[in-house]
């Protein structure tokens, strides 16, 4: 009898604000340790927090994008625990009255329900070396939203797909930069296994699944571990486990704490957060278009095939780039092909982001227009494109410098064809004898003779005509 995994995900996303959630300290990543701190985020006695309106605004965008119910009143609470990266001795979060509840996220052909979205502050960061531990509190007080799913995810692949979707959405609404290396997105997974249709099993929480690669791997390992325990008649203990990517296993971190361990109580230094209808309406009005809306427009307005339209909205940067190429080239279909195939290939090969890519949309637009005008053929265009990607030079300049313009002068093609026929008398003989398969070979030779610049249809036509007249002589 098989097992079924039951997985819920908690994703923490750092909100794209200039300043922290309860003070005016900057949130920029990578500053020297403890240079972006003040009495509020250091937790000095008597310092009072003031809520950052922009953080609420970004959280609301995500709540709208996931179809959540937004609560007109929500309450900040103190989550009490001791850890050296938490100077106040408590984290300000939201507990029993969160900002938003009951949303959803469509992942492939399934809908994963969102349990809640709430606002909270991040803690600082501990830096360990061989014989000491240092604390950097620049991150303390950085605004986060925690997005908690219902336990609707059924496999490690689906968990990774959910995480990918959520990241895509966060980036499209400008709520989070999605930067995994800098820890802008962190994911914890609650995992249990059960017999299909049976009662829920005991769950464990796996921390440190912070990359797309690890999400699937960490969850897969934990599912297998739990099945192993249960099949040898052991019991699963409720605990928090850490994924060790190097050892490829999850390990016990601590026994799982319950909500009451945190002694939550309403934060006395902050007012109830009130979000009225007018605020929600203005968030809706100013919402950037979502990936689904953009891909829908590509299909309906520009007749882009669904799979391409979907791929082109993988990130907001890519969608923006594609749309800019469409306006520069005036040809959506060709723009879609070039961006999806060639641009993504180069980015992938060189492991670079669009932001650092040399071929700008106007440059790619120029190349596409040259192909459309017949100045260069498809094969040469790809060579020119590779050179553009390498040197950052424009298409017209490369074509002029290397003399790559397509040959569409019949006389020039005819004289090249004469040379090819003279040099390949045996094949010409075969063709005349009825072995017409050699035609492809001769076309290849002609293209070689013209260094790939002969206009293909014209080259075919002229060559066939010359061979036919030759055989009839
Ligand atoms: Zn501060």
Tab-separated table of C-alpha atoms and ligand atoms in Angstrom:
chain	number	residue	atom	x	y	z
A	1	UNK	CA	0.000	0.000	0.000
A	2	UNK	CA	1.333	3.380	-0.936
A	3	UNK	CA	1.876	6.528	1.079
A	4	UNK	CA	0.712	10.042	0.410
A	5	UNK	CA	2.636	13.147	1.461
A	6	UNK	CA	0.833	16.088	3.020
A	7	UNK	CA	2.844	19.290	2.780
A	8	UNK	CA	2.226	22.864	3.857
A	9	UNK	CA	4.701	25.633	3.076
A	10	UNK	CA	5.587	28.768	5.014
A	11	UNK	CA	7.378	31.292	2.865
A	12	UNK	CA	9.007	34.387	4.318
A	13	UNK	CA	9.509	37.166	1.792
A	14	UNK	CA	11.501	40.319	2.449
A	15	UNK	CA	9.441	43.309	1.346
A	16	UNK	CA	10.984	45.821	-1.053
A	17	UNK	CA	10.879	48.883	1.169
A	18	UNK	CA	13.639	51.473	1.499
A	19	UNK	CA	13.395	51.471	5.284
A	20	UNK	CA	12.659	48.982	8.056
A	21	UNK	CA	9.174	48.095	9.244
A	22	UNK	CA	9.168	50.031	12.535
A	23	UNK	CA	11.986	52.604	12.156
A	24	UNK	CA	13.705	54.705	9.497
A	25	UNK	CA	16.874	52.597	9.155
A	26	UNK	CA	17.743	51.603	5.571
A	27	UNK	CA	17.219	48.001	4.450
A	28	UNK	CA	19.924	47.889	1.746
A	29	UNK	CA	21.658	44.509	1.640
A	30	UNK	CA	25.406	44.137	2.126
A	31	UNK	CA	26.246	47.201	4.261
A	32	UNK	CA	29.048	46.806	6.851
A	33	UNK	CA	27.713	45.034	9.979
A	34	UNK	CA	25.691	47.073	12.476
A	35	UNK	CA	25.718	50.279	10.440
A	36	UNK	CA	21.977	50.278	9.714
A	37	UNK	CA	20.637	50.260	13.244
A	38	UNK	CA	18.957	52.620	15.717
A	39	UNK	CA	17.454	52.422	19.228
A	40	UNK	CA	14.171	51.011	17.823
A	41	UNK	CA	15.619	48.057	15.914
A	42	UNK	CA	18.257	47.491	18.594
A	43	UNK	CA	15.441	47.142	21.124
A	44	UNK	CA	16.565	49.855	23.502
A	45	UNK	CA	14.202	50.387	26.410
A	46	UNK	CA	11.700	53.147	25.747
A	47	UNK	CA	12.191	53.222	21.958
A	48	UNK	CA	8.851	53.089	20.198
A	49	UNK	CA	8.026	51.410	16.864
A	50	UNK	CA	6.135	53.252	14.105
A	51	UNK	CA	4.622	51.132	11.329
A	52	UNK	CA	5.956	51.634	7.756
A	53	UNK	CA	2.972	52.273	5.486
A	54	UNK	CA	4.813	51.027	2.399
A	55	UNK	CA	5.325	47.598	4.005
A	56	UNK	CA	1.561	47.296	4.538
A	57	UNK	CA	0.972	48.420	0.963
A	58	UNK	CA	3.253	45.680	-0.446
A	59	UNK	CA	1.693	43.034	1.789
A	60	UNK	CA	-1.724	44.146	0.539
A	61	UNK	CA	-0.618	43.735	-3.076
A	62	UNK	CA	0.305	40.144	-2.390
A	63	UNK	CA	-2.980	39.579	-0.542
A	64	UNK	CA	-4.891	40.953	-3.549
A	65	UNK	CA	-2.775	38.928	-6.024
A	66	UNK	CA	-3.586	35.686	-4.169
A	67	UNK	CA	-7.277	36.524	-3.776
A	68	UNK	CA	-7.089	36.700	0.021
A	69	UNK	CA	-9.740	38.165	2.246
A	70	UNK	CA	-8.207	41.341	3.676
A	71	UNK	CA	-9.209	42.122	7.250
A	72	UNK	CA	-10.179	45.707	8.055
A	73	UNK	CA	-8.506	45.359	11.436
A	74	UNK	CA	-5.407	43.323	12.218
A	75	UNK	CA	-3.237	43.269	15.306
A	76	UNK	CA	0.509	43.082	15.877
A	77	UNK	CA	1.630	40.701	18.605
A	78	UNK	CA	4.842	39.956	20.455
A	79	UNK	CA	6.278	36.516	19.830
A	80	UNK	CA	8.556	35.970	22.801
A	81	UNK	CA	11.670	33.892	22.561
A	82	UNK	CA	15.326	34.267	23.367
A	83	UNK	CA	18.004	34.198	20.717
A	84	UNK	CA	21.137	36.351	20.363
A	85	UNK	CA	20.004	37.790	17.007
A	86	UNK	CA	16.814	39.154	18.595
A	87	UNK	CA	17.768	42.088	20.831
A	88	UNK	CA	14.260	42.873	22.100
A	89	UNK	CA	13.685	39.307	23.296
A	90	UNK	CA	10.552	39.171	21.151
A	91	UNK	CA	9.663	39.477	17.491
A	92	UNK	CA	6.812	41.718	16.443
A	93	UNK	CA	4.540	39.594	14.269
A	94	UNK	CA	0.833	39.017	13.801
A	95	UNK	CA	-0.805	36.118	15.570
A	96	UNK	CA	-4.527	35.525	15.900
A	97	UNK	CA	-5.598	38.568	13.870
A	98	UNK	CA	-3.480	38.547	10.679
A	99	UNK	CA	-3.724	41.000	7.787
A	100	UNK	CA	-5.273	38.537	5.318
A	101	UNK	CA	-6.591	34.959	5.142
A	102	UNK	CA	-8.056	32.358	2.749
A	103	UNK	CA	-6.436	33.007	-0.622
A	104	UNK	CA	-5.178	30.682	-3.341
A	105	UNK	CA	-2.421	30.110	-5.816
A	106	UNK	CA	-2.907	28.149	-9.026
A	107	UNK	CA	0.007	25.798	-9.679
A	108	UNK	CA	-0.301	23.866	-12.931
A	109	UNK	CA	-3.734	22.255	-12.842
A	110	UNK	CA	-4.080	22.405	-9.055
A	111	UNK	CA	-5.095	25.155	-6.667
A	112	UNK	CA	-3.125	25.447	-3.448
A	113	UNK	CA	-5.080	27.313	-0.796
A	114	UNK	CA	-3.342	30.086	1.126
A	115	UNK	CA	-4.139	29.959	4.817
A	116	UNK	CA	-2.890	33.417	5.764
A	117	UNK	CA	-0.565	36.300	4.987
A	118	UNK	CA	0.784	38.363	7.851
A	119	UNK	CA	3.386	41.067	8.462
A	120	UNK	CA	6.359	40.696	10.761
A	121	UNK	CA	9.902	41.885	11.332
A	122	UNK	CA	13.047	39.931	10.547
A	123	UNK	CA	15.692	39.118	13.165
A	124	UNK	CA	19.421	39.913	12.902
A	125	UNK	CA	22.026	37.513	11.644
A	126	UNK	CA	24.663	35.463	13.467
A	127	UNK	CA	28.044	35.029	11.820
A	128	UNK	CA	29.970	32.011	13.023
A	129	UNK	CA	33.661	31.379	12.555
A	130	UNK	CA	35.954	28.786	14.093
A	131	UNK	CA	36.041	30.174	17.606
A	132	UNK	CA	33.518	32.970	17.888
A	133	UNK	CA	30.038	34.070	16.928
A	134	UNK	CA	29.315	37.650	15.947
A	135	UNK	CA	25.974	39.335	15.481
A	136	UNK	CA	24.986	41.724	12.690
A	137	UNK	CA	21.740	43.554	13.426
A	138	UNK	CA	21.372	45.338	10.075
A	139	UNK	CA	18.660	42.856	9.164
A	140	UNK	CA	16.776	43.233	12.468
A	141	UNK	CA	13.487	44.988	11.768
A	142	UNK	CA	13.479	44.361	8.001
A	143	UNK	CA	9.845	43.934	6.899
A	144	UNK	CA	8.696	40.437	5.980
A	145	UNK	CA	5.477	38.840	4.959
A	146	UNK	CA	4.880	35.264	5.881
A	147	UNK	CA	2.689	33.400	3.434
A	148	UNK	CA	1.325	30.196	4.926
A	149	UNK	CA	-0.291	27.629	2.656
A	150	UNK	CA	-2.884	25.043	3.635
A	151	UNK	CA	-1.464	21.484	3.634
A	152	UNK	CA	-2.568	21.032	0.024
A	153	UNK	CA	0.786	20.201	-1.543
A	154	UNK	CA	1.210	16.489	-2.348
A	155	UNK	CA	4.757	16.039	-3.619
A	156	UNK	CA	8.210	17.573	-3.549
A	157	UNK	CA	7.870	18.613	-7.203
A	158	UNK	CA	4.621	20.371	-6.463
A	159	UNK	CA	6.242	22.141	-3.514
A	160	UNK	CA	8.994	23.431	-5.787
A	161	UNK	CA	6.412	24.517	-8.380
A	162	UNK	CA	4.404	26.351	-5.704
A	163	UNK	CA	7.523	28.096	-4.458
A	164	UNK	CA	8.458	29.104	-8.023
A	165	UNK	CA	4.956	30.497	-8.654
A	166	UNK	CA	4.925	32.411	-5.412
A	167	UNK	CA	8.300	33.956	-6.172
A	168	UNK	CA	7.125	34.908	-9.672
A	169	UNK	CA	4.056	36.630	-8.228
A	170	UNK	CA	6.013	38.442	-5.491
A	171	UNK	CA	8.352	39.830	-8.139
A	172	UNK	CA	5.587	40.814	-10.565
A	173	UNK	CA	3.822	42.907	-7.920
A	174	UNK	CA	7.158	44.425	-6.808
A	175	UNK	CA	6.691	43.153	-3.272
A	176	UNK	CA	10.016	41.274	-3.099
A	177	UNK	CA	13.155	41.081	-5.233
A	178	UNK	CA	13.115	37.262	-5.080
A	179	UNK	CA	16.873	37.138	-4.501
A	180	UNK	CA	17.537	33.710	-3.003
A	181	UNK	CA	21.277	34.209	-2.454
A	182	UNK	CA	20.641	37.255	-0.302
A	183	UNK	CA	17.909	35.466	1.620
A	184	UNK	CA	15.032	37.600	0.313
A	185	UNK	CA	12.915	34.452	0.191
A	186	UNK	CA	13.019	31.653	2.726
A	187	UNK	CA	10.899	28.559	2.843
A	188	UNK	CA	9.988	26.144	5.636
A	189	UNK	CA	7.982	23.000	4.964
A	190	UNK	CA	5.582	21.118	7.234
A	191	UNK	CA	5.570	17.511	6.157
A	192	UNK	CA	3.699	14.367	7.129
A	193	UNK	CA	2.791	11.155	5.352
A	194	UNK	CA	-0.376	9.074	5.524
A	195	UNK	CA	-2.175	6.254	3.796
A	196	UNK	CA	-4.273	7.818	0.979
A	197	UNK	CA	-7.558	8.948	2.492
A	198	UNK	CA	-6.398	8.028	5.996
A	199	UNK	CA	-5.999	10.298	9.032
A	200	UNK	CA	-3.193	12.869	9.026
A	201	UNK	CA	0.176	11.698	10.309
A	202	UNK	CA	2.426	13.533	12.749
A	203	UNK	CA	4.249	16.307	10.960
A	204	UNK	CA	7.744	17.637	11.135
A	205	UNK	CA	8.920	21.068	10.110
A	206	UNK	CA	11.924	21.238	7.813
A	207	UNK	CA	13.882	24.499	7.847
A	208	UNK	CA	16.548	25.817	5.521
A	209	UNK	CA	14.999	24.874	2.202
A	210	UNK	CA	15.991	28.124	0.601
A	211	UNK	CA	16.689	27.344	-3.003
A	212	UNK	CA	14.593	25.793	-5.723
A	213	UNK	CA	16.975	22.881	-5.875
A	214	UNK	CA	16.806	22.306	-2.127
A	215	UNK	CA	13.036	22.643	-1.746
A	216	UNK	CA	12.391	19.520	-3.762
A	217	UNK	CA	15.387	17.630	-2.401
A	218	UNK	CA	14.835	18.447	1.264
A	219	UNK	CA	11.169	17.513	1.109
A	220	UNK	CA	11.850	14.336	-0.825
A	221	UNK	CA	14.340	13.210	1.798
A	222	UNK	CA	12.030	13.960	4.684
A	223	UNK	CA	9.150	12.071	3.019
A	224	UNK	CA	11.391	9.041	2.502
A	225	UNK	CA	12.697	9.242	6.064
A	226	UNK	CA	9.183	9.302	7.501
A	227	UNK	CA	8.010	6.397	5.338
A	228	UNK	CA	11.086	4.443	6.454
A	229	UNK	CA	10.310	5.097	10.127
A	230	UNK	CA	6.639	4.162	9.757
A	231	UNK	CA	7.295	1.015	7.742
A	232	UNK	CA	9.676	-0.230	10.427
A	233	UNK	CA	6.863	0.412	12.926
A	234	UNK	CA	8.493	3.455	14.477
A	235	UNK	CA	6.751	6.715	15.328
A	236	UNK	CA	7.293	10.176	13.922
A	237	UNK	CA	8.024	12.796	16.549
A	238	UNK	CA	6.832	16.342	16.110
A	239	UNK	CA	10.054	18.263	15.725
A	240	UNK	CA	11.906	20.849	13.704
A	241	UNK	CA	14.529	19.473	11.375
A	242	UNK	CA	17.233	21.196	9.404
A	243	UNK	CA	18.093	20.255	5.843
A	244	UNK	CA	21.809	19.691	5.393
A	245	UNK	CA	22.381	20.059	1.657
A	246	UNK	CA	25.960	18.756	1.802
A	247	UNK	CA	24.998	15.552	3.629
A	248	UNK	CA	21.714	15.355	1.689
A	249	UNK	CA	19.645	14.636	4.798
A	250	UNK	CA	17.439	16.296	7.397
A	251	UNK	CA	18.556	16.367	11.022
A	252	UNK	CA	16.786	17.147	14.262
A	253	UNK	CA	17.201	20.781	15.259
A	254	UNK	CA	14.829	20.977	18.204
A	255	UNK	CA	11.580	19.472	19.382
A	256	UNK	CA	8.744	21.435	17.855
A	257	UNK	CA	7.444	24.315	19.938
A	258	UNK	CA	3.732	25.034	20.258
A	259	UNK	CA	2.188	28.477	19.821
A	260	UNK	CA	1.757	28.819	23.614
A	261	UNK	CA	5.524	28.451	24.061
A	262	UNK	CA	5.846	31.915	22.555
A	263	UNK	CA	3.484	33.592	25.035
A	264	UNK	CA	1.980	35.768	22.325
A	265	UNK	CA	0.230	38.930	23.414
A	266	UNK	CA	-0.865	42.066	21.544
A	267	UNK	CA	1.991	44.533	20.999
A	268	UNK	CA	1.133	47.418	23.361
A	269	UNK	CA	3.312	49.927	21.487
A	270	UNK	CA	1.408	49.678	18.196
A	271	UNK	CA	-2.153	50.555	17.289
A	272	UNK	CA	-4.504	48.135	15.618
A	273	UNK	CA	-3.741	48.169	11.887
A	274	UNK	CA	-6.796	49.485	10.085
A	275	UNK	CA	-7.149	48.894	6.360
A	276	UNK	CA	-10.276	50.508	4.935
A	277	UNK	CA	-12.002	49.765	1.619
A	278	UNK	CA	-10.528	52.880	0.016
A	279	UNK	CA	-7.004	51.677	0.728
A	280	UNK	CA	-7.677	48.220	-0.692
A	281	UNK	CA	-9.339	49.806	-3.751
A	282	UNK	CA	-6.297	51.984	-4.389
A	283	UNK	CA	-3.983	48.967	-4.079
A	284	UNK	CA	-6.135	47.155	-6.657
A	285	UNK	CA	-6.113	50.159	-8.987
A	286	UNK	CA	-2.337	50.534	-8.846
A	287	UNK	CA	-1.545	46.849	-9.081
A	288	UNK	CA	1.061	45.981	-11.758
A	289	UNK	CA	-0.340	43.438	-14.267
A	290	UNK	CA	0.012	39.848	-13.056
A	291	UNK	CA	1.787	37.100	-15.057
A	292	UNK	CA	-1.489	35.431	-16.050
A	293	UNK	CA	-2.867	38.715	-17.409
A	294	UNK	CA	0.286	39.417	-19.370
A	295	UNK	CA	0.537	35.958	-20.948
A	296	UNK	CA	-3.168	36.141	-21.805
A	297	UNK	CA	-2.539	39.395	-23.656
A	298	UNK	CA	0.359	37.836	-25.605
A	299	UNK	CA	-1.943	35.066	-26.767
A	300	UNK	CA	-4.943	37.173	-27.661
A	301	UNK	CA	-3.297	40.304	-29.089
A	302	UNK	CA	-0.178	38.839	-30.637
A	303	UNK	CA	-1.183	35.199	-31.290
A	304	UNK	CA	1.792	33.887	-29.315
A	305	UNK	CA	1.419	30.100	-28.707
A	306	UNK	CA	0.363	29.352	-25.094
A	307	UNK	CA	3.607	27.573	-24.118
A	308	UNK	CA	5.704	30.506	-25.378
A	309	UNK	CA	3.430	33.058	-23.706
A	310	UNK	CA	3.821	31.175	-20.424
A	311	UNK	CA	7.606	30.972	-20.742
A	312	UNK	CA	7.905	34.680	-21.530
A	313	UNK	CA	6.335	35.677	-18.202
A	314	UNK	CA	8.634	33.464	-16.124
A	315	UNK	CA	10.028	36.627	-14.560
A	316	UNK	CA	8.956	40.218	-14.705
A	317	UNK	CA	12.312	41.234	-16.201
A	318	UNK	CA	11.857	38.776	-19.039
A	319	UNK	CA	8.290	39.912	-19.739
A	320	UNK	CA	9.415	43.554	-19.743
A	321	UNK	CA	12.319	42.719	-22.057
A	322	UNK	CA	10.083	40.790	-24.454
A	323	UNK	CA	7.522	43.591	-24.645
A	324	UNK	CA	10.285	46.101	-25.363
A	325	UNK	CA	11.593	43.877	-28.187
A	326	UNK	CA	8.069	43.716	-29.614
A	327	UNK	CA	7.847	47.490	-29.789
A	328	UNK	CA	11.364	47.808	-31.210
A	329	UNK	CA	10.859	45.141	-33.887
A	330	UNK	CA	7.164	45.527	-34.641
A	331	UNK	CA	6.956	41.746	-34.980
A	332	UNK	CA	5.613	39.951	-31.853
A	333	UNK	CA	5.927	36.426	-33.272
A	334	UNK	CA	9.579	36.805	-34.274
A	335	UNK	CA	10.304	38.666	-31.042
A	336	UNK	CA	8.830	35.758	-29.063
A	337	UNK	CA	10.990	33.226	-30.938
A	338	UNK	CA	14.176	35.198	-30.524
A	339	UNK	CA	13.669	35.943	-26.847
A	340	UNK	CA	12.479	32.504	-25.902
A	341	UNK	CA	15.094	30.566	-27.859
A	342	UNK	CA	18.192	32.673	-28.442
A	343	UNK	CA	18.174	35.166	-25.559
A	344	UNK	CA	17.361	32.536	-22.941
A	345	UNK	CA	20.013	30.209	-24.392
A	346	UNK	CA	22.731	32.850	-24.071
A	347	UNK	CA	21.657	33.855	-20.542
A	348	UNK	CA	21.625	30.224	-19.536
A	349	UNK	CA	24.983	29.377	-21.162
A	350	UNK	CA	26.713	32.309	-19.530
A	351	UNK	CA	24.759	32.128	-16.299
A	352	UNK	CA	23.889	35.823	-16.393
A	353	UNK	CA	20.767	37.851	-15.643
A	354	UNK	CA	18.890	40.007	-18.136
A	355	UNK	CA	19.953	43.083	-16.178
A	356	UNK	CA	23.585	42.529	-17.153
A	357	UNK	CA	22.883	41.442	-20.741
A	358	UNK	CA	24.495	43.474	-23.540
A	359	UNK	CA	21.858	42.999	-26.217
A	360	UNK	CA	19.223	45.579	-25.361
A	361	UNK	CA	15.646	45.379	-26.743
A	362	UNK	CA	16.306	48.088	-29.398
A	363	UNK	CA	19.375	46.104	-30.572
A	364	UNK	CA	17.440	42.860	-30.892
A	365	UNK	CA	14.643	44.832	-32.565
A	366	UNK	CA	17.103	46.054	-35.206
A	367	UNK	CA	18.316	42.501	-35.891
A	368	UNK	CA	14.750	41.227	-36.282
A	369	UNK	CA	13.934	44.046	-38.707
A	370	UNK	CA	16.983	43.136	-40.804
A	371	UNK	CA	15.799	39.515	-41.012
A	372	UNK	CA	12.304	40.634	-41.954
A	373	UNK	CA	13.640	42.957	-44.654
A	374	UNK	CA	15.712	40.108	-46.129
A	375	UNK	CA	19.016	41.893	-45.484
A	376	UNK	CA	20.299	38.777	-43.754
A	377	UNK	CA	19.062	35.183	-43.670
A	378	UNK	CA	18.105	33.214	-40.584
A	379	UNK	CA	21.365	31.329	-40.240
A	380	UNK	CA	23.547	34.424	-40.553
A	381	UNK	CA	21.210	36.243	-38.156
A	382	UNK	CA	22.059	33.726	-35.450
A	383	UNK	CA	25.784	34.259	-36.014
A	384	UNK	CA	25.273	38.021	-35.856
A	385	UNK	CA	23.245	37.582	-32.680
A	386	UNK	CA	26.012	35.563	-31.018
A	387	UNK	CA	28.510	38.250	-31.916
A	388	UNK	CA	26.180	40.940	-30.556
A	389	UNK	CA	25.921	38.991	-27.297
A	390	UNK	CA	29.691	38.672	-27.086
A	391	UNK	CA	30.814	42.140	-28.165
A	392	UNK	CA	27.806	44.336	-27.458
A	393	UNK	CA	28.027	45.689	-31.012
A	394	UNK	CA	24.902	46.465	-33.063
A	395	UNK	CA	23.541	44.182	-35.794
A	396	UNK	CA	23.932	46.662	-38.674
A	397	UNK	CA	27.550	47.378	-37.704
A	398	UNK	CA	28.442	43.666	-37.568
A	399	UNK	CA	26.761	42.921	-40.898
A	400	UNK	CA	28.535	45.847	-42.573
A	401	UNK	CA	31.928	45.041	-41.042
A	402	UNK	CA	31.819	41.377	-41.991
A	403	UNK	CA	30.049	41.828	-45.318
A	404	UNK	CA	27.232	39.511	-44.315
A	405	UNK	CA	24.377	41.027	-46.259
A	406	UNK	CA	22.310	38.399	-48.000
A	407	UNK	CA	22.988	37.866	-51.703
A	408	UNK	CA	19.717	38.272	-53.564
A	409	UNK	CA	21.252	39.192	-56.911
A	410	UNK	CA	20.462	36.242	-59.288
A	411	UNK	CA	23.570	36.906	-61.412
A	412	UNK	CA	25.880	36.620	-58.382
A	413	UNK	CA	24.211	33.382	-57.274
A	414	UNK	CA	24.343	32.003	-60.818
A	415	UNK	CA	28.081	32.575	-61.108
A	416	UNK	CA	28.677	30.884	-57.733
A	417	UNK	CA	26.472	27.986	-58.893
A	418	UNK	CA	28.544	27.620	-62.048
A	419	UNK	CA	31.679	27.188	-59.940
A	420	UNK	CA	29.931	24.605	-57.744
A	421	UNK	CA	28.659	22.553	-60.709
A	422	UNK	CA	32.107	22.590	-62.343
A	423	UNK	CA	33.783	21.411	-59.136
A	424	UNK	CA	31.277	18.585	-58.540
A	425	UNK	CA	30.959	16.977	-61.928
A	426	UNK	CA	30.333	13.502	-60.450
A	427	UNK	CA	27.319	14.631	-58.464
A	428	UNK	CA	25.975	16.572	-61.425
A	429	UNK	CA	26.278	13.359	-63.444
A	430	UNK	CA	24.364	11.442	-60.784
A	431	UNK	CA	21.636	14.067	-60.709
A	432	UNK	CA	21.262	13.879	-64.481
A	433	UNK	CA	21.046	10.105	-64.195
A	434	UNK	CA	17.985	10.553	-62.000
A	435	UNK	CA	19.594	10.360	-58.556
A	436	UNK	CA	17.971	13.608	-57.450
A	437	UNK	CA	18.889	13.133	-53.771
A	438	UNK	CA	22.274	14.747	-54.519
A	439	UNK	CA	20.444	18.042	-54.942
A	440	UNK	CA	20.667	18.718	-51.204
A	441	UNK	CA	24.421	18.202	-51.306
A	442	UNK	CA	24.800	20.647	-54.202
A	443	UNK	CA	22.685	23.271	-52.425
A	444	UNK	CA	24.954	22.830	-49.412
A	445	UNK	CA	28.006	23.405	-51.600
A	446	UNK	CA	26.426	26.527	-53.074
A	447	UNK	CA	25.687	27.927	-49.616
A	448	UNK	CA	29.269	27.177	-48.651
A	449	UNK	CA	30.554	28.906	-51.777
A	450	UNK	CA	28.542	32.036	-50.851
A	451	UNK	CA	29.520	31.743	-47.171
A	452	UNK	CA	25.889	31.154	-46.278
A	453	UNK	CA	24.791	34.486	-47.704
A	454	UNK	CA	22.819	33.341	-50.758
A	455	UNK	CA	19.098	33.843	-50.283
A	456	UNK	CA	17.966	30.249	-49.787
A	457	UNK	CA	14.838	30.168	-52.001
A	458	UNK	CA	16.681	31.876	-54.820
A	459	UNK	CA	19.687	29.527	-54.538
A	460	UNK	CA	17.403	26.480	-54.776
A	461	UNK	CA	15.526	27.850	-57.703
A	462	UNK	CA	18.623	28.830	-59.719
A	463	UNK	CA	20.461	25.593	-59.031
A	464	UNK	CA	17.509	23.433	-60.050
A	465	UNK	CA	17.067	25.440	-63.210
A	466	UNK	CA	20.768	25.112	-64.128
A	467	UNK	CA	20.841	21.361	-63.452
A	468	UNK	CA	17.720	20.802	-65.528
A	469	UNK	CA	18.998	22.798	-68.469
A	470	UNK	CA	22.398	21.087	-68.151
A	471	UNK	CA	20.818	17.627	-68.338
A	472	UNK	CA	18.748	18.568	-71.385
A	473	UNK	CA	21.735	19.819	-73.354
B	1	LIG	ZN1	16.361	51.130	13.219
